[in-house]
Coordinates of N, CA and C in Angstrom, one line a residue:
M1 N 78.0 146.0 64.1 CA 79.3 144.9 64.2 C 79.7 145.2 66.0
I2 N 78.7 143.4 66.7 CA 78.8 143.3 67.7 C 80.2 143.5 68.9
R3 N 80.0 143.9 69.7 CA 81.1 144.1 70.1 C 81.3 143.4 71.8
V4 N 82.2 142.8 72.2 CA 82.3 141.9 72.5 C 83.6 141.8 74.2
V5 N 83.5 141.3 75.2 CA 84.5 141.0 76.8 C 84.2 140.0 77.0
V6 N 85.2 138.8 76.5 CA 86.0 137.5 77.2 C 86.1 137.2 78.6
A7 N 85.5 136.4 79.6 CA 86.2 136.6 80.8 C 86.7 135.2 80.8
D8 N 87.5 134.9 81.1 CA 88.0 133.2 81.4 C 89.6 133.6 82.2
D9 N 89.4 133.0 83.3 CA 91.2 132.9 84.2 C 91.9 132.4 83.2
Q10 N 91.6 131.2 82.6 CA 92.6 130.7 81.7 C 93.0 131.3 80.8
A11 N 95.2 132.1 80.1 CA 95.1 132.6 79.3 C 94.9 131.6 78.2
A12 N 95.2 130.5 78.0 CA 94.4 130.4 76.7 C 93.3 129.4 76.2
V13 N 92.5 129.3 77.4 CA 90.8 129.3 76.6 C 90.4 131.0 75.9
R14 N 91.2 132.2 76.7 CA 90.9 133.7 75.8 C 90.8 133.5 75.0
A15 N 92.7 133.1 74.6 CA 93.4 133.3 73.4 C 92.5 132.5 72.4
G16 N 92.4 131.7 72.6 CA 91.4 130.7 71.1 C 90.3 131.5 72.0
L17 N 89.2 131.9 72.5 CA 88.3 132.3 72.6 C 88.0 133.3 71.5
V18 N 88.6 134.4 71.6 CA 89.2 135.8 71.5 C 89.3 135.1 69.7
M19 N 90.2 134.5 69.4 CA 90.6 134.1 67.9 C 89.0 133.6 67.3
I20 N 88.2 133.2 67.6 CA 87.7 132.4 67.1 C 86.5 133.7 66.6
L21 N 86.1 134.2 68.4 CA 85.1 135.6 67.7 C 85.3 136.7 66.9
D22 N 87.1 136.7 66.6 CA 87.8 138.0 66.2 C 87.6 137.5 64.8
A23 N 87.9 135.6 64.4 CA 87.3 135.9 62.6 C 86.0 136.0 61.8
A24 N 85.7 136.7 63.3 CA 83.5 136.8 62.7 C 83.5 137.7 61.9
P25 N 83.4 138.4 61.1 CA 83.3 140.0 60.2 C 82.4 140.7 61.4
D26 N 81.5 139.7 61.5 CA 80.2 141.3 62.9 C 80.7 141.5 64.6
V27 N 82.0 140.3 64.8 CA 82.1 140.6 66.0 C 83.3 140.9 66.2
E28 N 84.1 141.8 67.8 CA 85.3 142.1 67.2 C 84.9 142.1 68.6
V29 N 86.5 141.0 69.8 CA 86.1 141.7 71.2 C 87.4 142.7 71.5
V30 N 86.3 144.0 72.5 CA 87.2 144.9 72.9 C 87.5 144.8 74.0
G31 N 87.3 143.6 75.0 CA 88.2 143.7 75.8 C 88.6 141.8 76.3
E32 N 89.0 142.0 77.8 CA 89.2 141.1 78.1 C 89.2 140.5 79.7
A33 N 89.5 139.6 80.8 CA 89.0 139.9 81.6 C 90.0 138.0 82.4
S34 N 90.3 138.6 83.5 CA 90.3 137.4 84.2 C 89.9 136.5 85.4
D35 N 88.5 137.8 85.5 CA 87.9 137.3 86.7 C 86.4 138.4 87.0
G36 N 86.0 138.2 87.7 CA 84.7 138.3 87.8 C 84.7 140.1 87.7
A37 N 85.1 140.6 88.6 CA 85.5 141.6 89.2 C 85.7 143.0 86.8
Q38 N 87.5 141.9 87.1 CA 87.9 142.8 86.4 C 86.7 142.6 84.6
A39 N 85.7 141.8 85.2 CA 84.3 142.0 83.6 C 83.9 142.6 84.4
V40 N 83.2 142.8 85.3 CA 82.0 143.9 85.3 C 83.2 145.5 84.9
R41 N 84.0 145.1 85.5 CA 84.7 146.5 85.5 C 85.0 147.0 83.4
A42 N 85.2 145.9 83.3 CA 85.5 146.3 81.6 C 84.2 146.4 81.1
A43 N 83.5 145.7 81.4 CA 81.7 145.8 80.8 C 82.0 147.6 80.8
T44 N 81.7 147.7 82.1 CA 81.4 149.0 83.2 C 82.2 150.1 81.8
S45 N 83.3 150.1 82.1 CA 83.2 151.0 81.0 C 83.7 150.6 79.6
L46 N 83.7 149.6 78.5 CA 83.5 149.3 77.5 C 82.3 148.9 77.2
R47 N 81.2 149.4 77.1 CA 79.8 148.7 77.1 C 80.3 148.5 76.0
P48 N 80.3 147.0 76.2 CA 79.6 146.1 75.0 C 78.2 145.0 74.3
D49 N 78.1 144.6 73.6 CA 77.0 144.6 73.8 C 77.2 142.8 74.2
V50 N 77.8 142.3 74.6 CA 77.6 141.0 74.8 C 79.7 140.6 76.2
V51 N 78.9 139.5 76.8 CA 79.7 139.5 77.5 C 80.2 138.1 78.1
L52 N 80.7 137.3 77.3 CA 81.4 135.8 77.1 C 82.1 135.8 78.4
M53 N 80.8 135.0 79.6 CA 81.2 135.0 81.2 C 81.2 133.0 81.3
D54 N 83.0 132.8 81.2 CA 83.0 131.9 82.8 C 82.4 132.0 83.4
I55 N 82.4 130.7 84.5 CA 81.9 130.4 86.0 C 82.1 130.5 87.2
R56 N 83.3 130.2 86.9 CA 84.2 129.5 88.0 C 85.6 129.7 88.0
M57 N 85.8 131.4 88.9 CA 86.7 132.3 88.4 C 87.6 132.6 89.7
P58 N 88.3 132.7 90.3 CA 88.8 133.3 91.8 C 88.6 135.1 92.3
G59 N 88.6 134.8 93.0 CA 87.7 136.3 93.6 C 86.2 135.7 93.0
V60 N 86.2 137.2 92.7 CA 84.9 137.2 92.2 C 84.1 135.8 90.6
D61 N 83.5 135.4 91.1 CA 82.8 134.6 90.5 C 81.7 134.5 89.6
G62 N 81.5 134.2 88.3 CA 80.9 135.1 86.8 C 78.8 134.6 86.9
I63 N 78.7 134.1 88.6 CA 77.3 133.9 88.3 C 77.3 135.5 89.4
T64 N 78.3 135.5 89.8 CA 78.0 136.9 90.5 C 78.3 138.7 89.6
A65 N 79.4 137.9 89.2 CA 79.6 138.5 87.9 C 78.1 139.2 86.8
T66 N 78.1 138.3 86.8 CA 76.8 138.3 85.4 C 75.4 138.7 86.4
R67 N 75.5 138.8 87.2 CA 74.2 140.0 87.8 C 74.1 140.9 88.6
E68 N 75.3 141.6 88.5 CA 75.8 143.3 88.7 C 75.6 143.6 87.4
L69 N 76.3 143.3 86.1 CA 75.8 144.0 85.0 C 75.0 143.5 84.6
T70 N 73.9 142.4 84.4 CA 72.4 142.5 84.2 C 71.2 143.6 84.6
T71 N 72.2 143.8 86.6 CA 70.7 143.9 87.4 C 71.1 145.6 86.5
A72 N 72.1 146.2 86.3 CA 73.0 147.1 86.7 C 72.7 148.0 84.6
G73 N 71.8 147.2 83.9 CA 72.4 147.0 82.7 C 73.1 147.3 81.5
I74 N 74.3 147.0 82.0 CA 75.3 147.3 81.3 C 75.7 145.6 80.3
A75 N 75.6 145.2 80.0 CA 75.5 143.9 78.8 C 74.7 142.6 78.7
E76 N 74.4 142.2 77.7 CA 74.4 140.8 77.9 C 75.0 140.0 78.2
V77 N 74.5 138.8 78.6 CA 75.2 138.0 79.3 C 75.3 136.7 78.7
L78 N 76.8 135.7 78.1 CA 77.0 135.0 77.7 C 77.7 134.0 78.4
V79 N 76.8 132.9 79.1 CA 78.5 132.5 80.0 C 78.3 131.3 79.6
L80 N 79.5 130.7 78.8 CA 80.5 129.8 78.5 C 81.1 129.3 79.3
T81 N 80.7 127.4 79.8 CA 81.2 127.1 80.8 C 81.6 125.4 80.7
T82 N 82.5 125.1 81.3 CA 82.6 123.0 81.5 C 82.2 122.4 82.5
F83 N 81.4 122.8 83.5 CA 80.8 122.4 83.5 C 79.4 122.1 83.3
D84 N 79.0 120.9 83.6 CA 77.8 120.8 83.1 C 77.3 120.6 85.0
L85 N 76.6 121.4 85.3 CA 76.0 121.1 86.1 C 74.7 122.4 87.3
D86 N 73.5 121.3 87.3 CA 71.8 122.2 87.1 C 72.0 123.3 88.6
D87 N 72.3 123.1 89.3 CA 73.4 124.7 90.2 C 73.4 125.9 89.5
L88 N 74.6 125.3 88.1 CA 75.2 126.4 87.9 C 74.6 126.9 86.8
V89 N 73.8 125.8 86.0 CA 72.4 126.1 84.8 C 72.2 127.2 86.0
D90 N 70.7 127.2 86.7 CA 70.2 127.5 87.6 C 70.4 128.9 88.3
G91 N 71.8 129.1 88.4 CA 72.1 130.0 89.2 C 72.5 131.5 88.0
A92 N 73.1 130.7 86.7 CA 73.1 131.9 86.0 C 72.4 132.7 85.1
L93 N 71.6 131.9 85.2 CA 70.1 132.5 84.6 C 68.9 133.1 85.4
A94 N 69.4 132.9 87.2 CA 68.5 133.5 87.6 C 69.4 134.6 87.6
A95 N 70.2 134.5 87.7 CA 71.7 136.1 87.6 C 71.4 136.3 86.4
G96 N 69.7 136.8 85.3 CA 69.9 137.1 84.6 C 70.8 137.3 83.1
A97 N 71.2 135.7 82.9 CA 72.1 135.5 81.4 C 71.0 135.2 80.3
A98 N 71.5 135.8 79.4 CA 71.0 135.6 78.5 C 70.9 134.3 77.7
G99 N 72.1 133.6 78.0 CA 72.6 132.6 78.0 C 73.6 131.6 78.7
F100 N 73.4 130.3 78.4 CA 73.8 129.4 79.3 C 74.7 128.3 77.9
L101 N 75.9 127.7 77.6 CA 76.5 127.2 76.7 C 78.1 126.6 77.1
L102 N 78.5 125.8 76.4 CA 79.0 124.8 77.2 C 80.0 125.6 76.5
K103 N 81.6 124.7 77.4 CA 82.8 125.7 76.5 C 83.3 124.1 75.2
T104 N 82.5 123.1 75.3 CA 82.3 121.4 74.5 C 81.6 122.5 72.6
V105 N 81.2 123.3 72.7 CA 80.4 124.3 71.9 C 81.6 124.3 70.8
D106 N 81.3 124.0 69.5 CA 81.6 124.5 68.7 C 82.0 125.5 68.2
A107 N 82.6 126.4 67.4 CA 82.7 128.0 67.2 C 82.2 128.6 66.1
P108 N 81.4 128.0 65.2 CA 80.4 128.2 64.9 C 78.9 128.3 65.5
A109 N 78.8 127.7 66.1 CA 77.4 127.5 67.2 C 78.0 129.1 68.9
L110 N 79.8 128.6 68.8 CA 79.3 129.6 69.4 C 79.3 131.4 69.4
V111 N 80.0 131.6 67.5 CA 79.6 132.4 67.3 C 78.0 133.1 66.7
D112 N 77.3 132.3 66.5 CA 76.4 131.9 65.9 C 75.1 132.6 67.7
A113 N 75.4 132.2 68.8 CA 74.7 131.9 70.1 C 76.0 134.1 70.2
V114 N 76.3 134.0 70.6 CA 76.8 135.2 70.2 C 75.9 136.6 69.8
R115 N 75.7 136.4 68.6 CA 75.0 136.8 67.3 C 73.3 137.1 68.3
S116 N 72.1 135.9 68.4 CA 71.8 136.0 69.6 C 71.4 136.1 70.4
V117 N 72.3 136.2 71.0 CA 71.7 137.1 72.4 C 72.0 138.7 72.2
A118 N 72.8 138.3 71.6 CA 72.8 140.2 70.9 C 71.9 140.7 69.9
R119 N 71.3 140.1 69.6 CA 70.2 140.8 68.8 C 69.0 140.9 70.3
G120 N 69.0 139.7 72.0 CA 67.8 140.2 72.2 C 67.4 138.4 72.7
D121 N 68.2 137.5 71.6 CA 67.3 135.9 72.0 C 68.1 135.2 72.9
G122 N 67.6 134.7 73.8 CA 68.3 133.7 74.0 C 68.6 132.5 73.5
V123 N 69.7 131.5 75.0 CA 70.5 130.5 73.6 C 70.8 129.4 75.8
L124 N 70.2 128.4 75.0 CA 70.7 127.2 76.0 C 71.0 126.7 74.9
A125 N 72.4 125.6 76.3 CA 72.9 124.0 75.0 C 72.1 123.3 75.7
P126 N 71.7 122.6 74.2 CA 71.1 121.9 74.5 C 71.2 120.4 75.3
E127 N 72.4 120.6 76.2 CA 72.6 119.5 76.5 C 72.0 119.9 78.1
V128 N 71.6 120.9 77.8 CA 71.3 121.0 79.1 C 69.2 121.2 79.5
T129 N 69.1 122.3 77.5 CA 67.6 122.2 78.0 C 66.8 121.0 78.3
R130 N 67.2 120.1 78.1 CA 65.4 118.5 78.1 C 65.2 119.0 79.8
R131 N 66.4 119.1 80.7 CA 67.0 119.4 82.4 C 65.9 120.6 83.2
V132 N 66.4 120.9 81.9 CA 65.8 123.0 83.3 C 63.9 122.8 82.5
I133 N 64.0 122.1 81.4 CA 62.0 121.9 81.1 C 61.9 121.1 82.4
A134 N 62.5 120.5 82.5 CA 62.1 119.6 83.5 C 61.7 119.8 85.4
R135 N 62.6 120.7 85.2 CA 61.9 121.4 86.3 C 61.7 122.4 86.7
L136 N 61.2 122.6 85.5 CA 60.2 124.2 85.5 C 58.9 123.3 85.3
S137 N 58.7 122.8 85.3 CA 57.7 121.9 84.8 C 57.2 121.2 86.7
A138 N 58.2 121.2 86.8 CA 58.5 120.1 87.9 C 57.8 121.6 89.1
R139 N 58.1 122.9 88.7 CA 58.7 123.7 89.3 C 56.7 124.1 90.3
P140 N 57.1 124.4 91.5 CA 55.3 124.9 92.7 C 54.6 125.7 91.5
A141 N 53.3 126.1 91.7 CA 52.8 127.4 91.4 C 53.1 128.3 92.3
R142 N 54.0 129.6 91.8 CA 54.2 130.4 92.4 C 52.5 132.2 91.9
P143 N 52.4 132.7 93.1 CA 52.3 133.8 92.3 C 52.5 134.8 91.2
P144 N 51.2 135.1 90.9 CA 52.8 135.7 89.1 C 52.9 137.3 90.1
V145 N 54.1 137.8 89.1 CA 55.1 138.9 89.3 C 54.2 139.6 89.7
P146 N 54.6 140.9 91.2 CA 54.0 142.4 90.5 C 55.1 143.1 89.5
G147 N 53.2 143.9 89.3 CA 53.2 144.9 87.9 C 53.2 144.3 86.0
L148 N 52.3 142.8 87.4 CA 51.9 142.4 85.8 C 50.6 143.2 85.2
H149 N 49.8 143.7 86.1 CA 48.6 144.7 85.6 C 49.1 145.8 84.9
D150 N 50.2 146.2 84.9 CA 50.6 147.3 83.9 C 51.0 147.3 82.9
L151 N 50.8 146.0 82.2 CA 51.0 145.9 80.7 C 50.2 145.8 79.7
T152 N 50.4 146.2 78.7 CA 49.3 146.9 77.7 C 49.2 145.2 77.6
A153 N 47.5 145.0 76.4 CA 47.5 143.6 75.7 C 48.5 143.1 75.2
R154 N 49.3 143.7 74.3 CA 50.2 143.8 73.4 C 51.2 143.0 74.2
E155 N 51.3 143.9 75.9 CA 53.0 143.4 76.5 C 52.4 142.1 76.2
R156 N 51.5 141.6 76.6 CA 50.7 140.5 77.9 C 51.2 139.8 76.9
D157 N 50.6 139.7 75.5 CA 50.7 138.8 74.6 C 52.8 138.9 74.0
V158 N 52.6 139.3 73.9 CA 54.7 139.4 73.6 C 54.5 138.7 75.4
L159 N 55.1 138.9 76.6 CA 54.7 138.0 77.7 C 54.3 136.0 77.1
G160 N 53.3 136.3 76.6 CA 53.4 135.1 77.0 C 54.3 134.1 75.5
C161 N 53.9 135.2 74.7 CA 55.3 134.1 73.4 C 56.4 133.9 74.2
L162 N 57.2 134.6 75.5 CA 58.7 134.7 76.0 C 57.7 133.3 76.4
G163 N 56.9 133.5 76.7 CA 56.9 132.2 78.1 C 56.7 130.8 77.1
R164 N 57.0 130.6 76.0 CA 57.0 129.9 74.8 C 58.1 129.2 74.6
G165 N 59.3 130.6 75.2 CA 60.9 130.3 74.5 C 60.3 130.9 73.0
L166 N 60.7 131.6 71.9 CA 59.8 131.8 71.2 C 61.9 133.4 70.9
S167 N 61.9 133.3 69.4 CA 63.0 134.4 70.0 C 62.0 135.7 69.2
N168 N 62.3 137.3 69.4 CA 62.5 137.6 68.7 C 61.2 137.8 67.4
A169 N 62.5 137.2 66.8 CA 61.9 136.7 65.0 C 61.0 136.5 64.6
A170 N 60.2 135.4 66.4 CA 59.4 134.4 65.5 C 58.5 135.2 66.8
I171 N 58.4 135.9 67.4 CA 57.4 136.9 68.2 C 57.0 137.8 67.3
A172 N 57.8 138.4 66.2 CA 56.8 138.8 64.9 C 56.4 138.8 64.4
D173 N 57.6 137.2 63.9 CA 55.6 136.9 62.4 C 54.8 136.5 63.5
E174 N 54.1 135.3 64.7 CA 53.3 135.8 65.4 C 52.8 136.7 65.6
L175 N 52.8 137.9 66.1 CA 51.9 139.2 66.1 C 51.9 139.6 65.1
V176 N 52.5 139.4 64.3 CA 52.7 140.1 62.6 C 53.0 141.5 63.5
I177 N 54.3 142.0 64.0 CA 54.9 143.5 64.0 C 56.4 142.8 62.9
T178 N 57.6 143.6 63.4 CA 58.4 143.7 62.7 C 59.3 143.6 63.8
E179 N 60.7 143.1 63.8 CA 61.5 142.5 64.8 C 62.4 143.4 65.5
A180 N 61.8 144.0 64.9 CA 62.4 145.6 66.0 C 61.4 146.0 67.2
T181 N 60.1 146.5 67.0 CA 59.1 146.4 67.5 C 59.0 145.1 68.8
A182 N 59.1 143.8 68.1 CA 58.8 143.3 68.7 C 60.0 143.1 69.5
K183 N 61.8 143.4 70.0 CA 62.7 143.9 70.9 C 62.6 145.3 71.6
T184 N 61.8 145.7 70.8 CA 61.5 146.5 71.7 C 60.8 146.9 73.3
H185 N 59.2 145.7 72.6 CA 58.1 145.3 73.9 C 58.8 143.7 74.7
V186 N 60.2 143.4 73.9 CA 60.5 143.1 74.8 C 61.2 143.1 75.7
S187 N 61.9 145.3 76.1 CA 62.7 145.6 76.6 C 61.9 145.7 77.9
R188 N 61.0 146.4 77.4 CA 59.5 147.0 78.6 C 59.0 146.3 79.2
V189 N 58.8 145.1 78.7 CA 58.1 144.0 79.6 C 59.0 143.6 80.8
L190 N 60.8 143.0 80.2 CA 61.6 142.8 81.1 C 61.3 144.4 82.4
A191 N 61.4 145.3 81.9 CA 61.6 146.5 82.8 C 59.7 146.7 83.4
K192 N 59.6 146.4 82.5 CA 57.8 146.8 84.0 C 58.0 145.9 85.1
L193 N 58.7 144.2 85.2 CA 58.2 143.0 86.0 C 59.6 143.0 86.5
G194 N 60.5 144.4 85.9 CA 62.1 144.5 86.9 C 62.1 143.2 87.1
L195 N 62.2 142.3 86.1 CA 63.0 141.5 85.1 C 64.4 141.3 84.4
R196 N 65.8 140.6 85.3 CA 67.1 140.9 84.2 C 67.4 139.9 82.7
S197 N 66.2 139.4 82.1 CA 66.2 138.1 80.9 C 65.9 137.1 81.1
R198 N 64.7 136.9 79.1 CA 64.6 136.8 78.7 C 63.5 135.1 79.3
T199 N 65.1 134.4 80.2 CA 64.6 133.7 81.0 C 63.7 134.4 82.4
Q200 N 63.8 134.3 82.7 CA 62.7 135.2 84.4 C 61.6 135.3 83.4
A201 N 61.9 135.8 82.5 CA 60.6 136.1 82.0 C 59.8 134.8 81.3
A202 N 59.6 133.7 80.5 CA 59.3 132.8 80.9 C 59.0 132.2 82.0
L203 N 59.7 132.1 82.8 CA 59.0 132.2 84.4 C 57.8 132.7 84.9
A204 N 57.8 133.9 84.7 CA 56.9 134.6 84.7 C 55.5 134.6 84.2
A205 N 55.7 134.3 82.7 CA 55.0 134.4 82.1 C 53.6 132.8 82.4
Q206 N 55.5 131.8 83.1 CA 54.0 130.4 83.3 C 53.2 130.7 84.5
D207 N 53.9 131.6 85.5 CA 52.8 132.4 86.4 C 51.7 132.2 86.6
A208 N 51.7 133.7 85.8 CA 50.4 134.9 85.2 C 49.7 133.3 84.4
G209 N 50.4 132.8 84.2 CA 49.2 131.9 83.0 C 48.6 132.0 82.0
L210 N 50.7 132.6 80.8 CA 50.1 132.8 80.4 C 49.8 132.5 79.1
V211 N 51.2 131.2 79.4 CA 51.3 129.7 78.4 C 50.6 128.7 78.3
P212 N 50.0 127.9 77.1 CA 48.7 126.8 77.5 C 49.9 125.9 78.2

């Protein structure tokens, strides 16, 4: 079972999300939160696989809570918000969110996104994907992240795959390894480079010149 904590300041929205997720045979909502501080406490206590996180909440906002959770390695975070704003997308991804979706997403796609994040893949709303790519393309070159020299040859291959946006399954196919091994390599790459998410790893791969 995929264990999920749902964080949203609107009780009716939370109830709807819980109903959608609990209807999936492989997903269980183990906790709820109405703000970022509660989300951090719930996740720290319950250790879910995924926290479904709203951004704009009273008190501690979702981006701050996301950064706390990912820095501590407590859970993967999938941001779900009403607001299609570039600064929120960039802020969530920089904080280490594994995915960013809008609340217009339909129920099956939401459940699939939770599954993807739980197995270590990233998810980005189609509505914002092109803008994110455009901003990354226009980003000035930066020096490679520290720790790159500590990666093994295979880990560099995996980092290059992350830079191309490949899922764990696609990395496994390309490198002729199992998906479980691919997931392990991804975790090691993130740890060695001090990164919190696949998105940050993709940026590191581009800075290191590992993306054609």
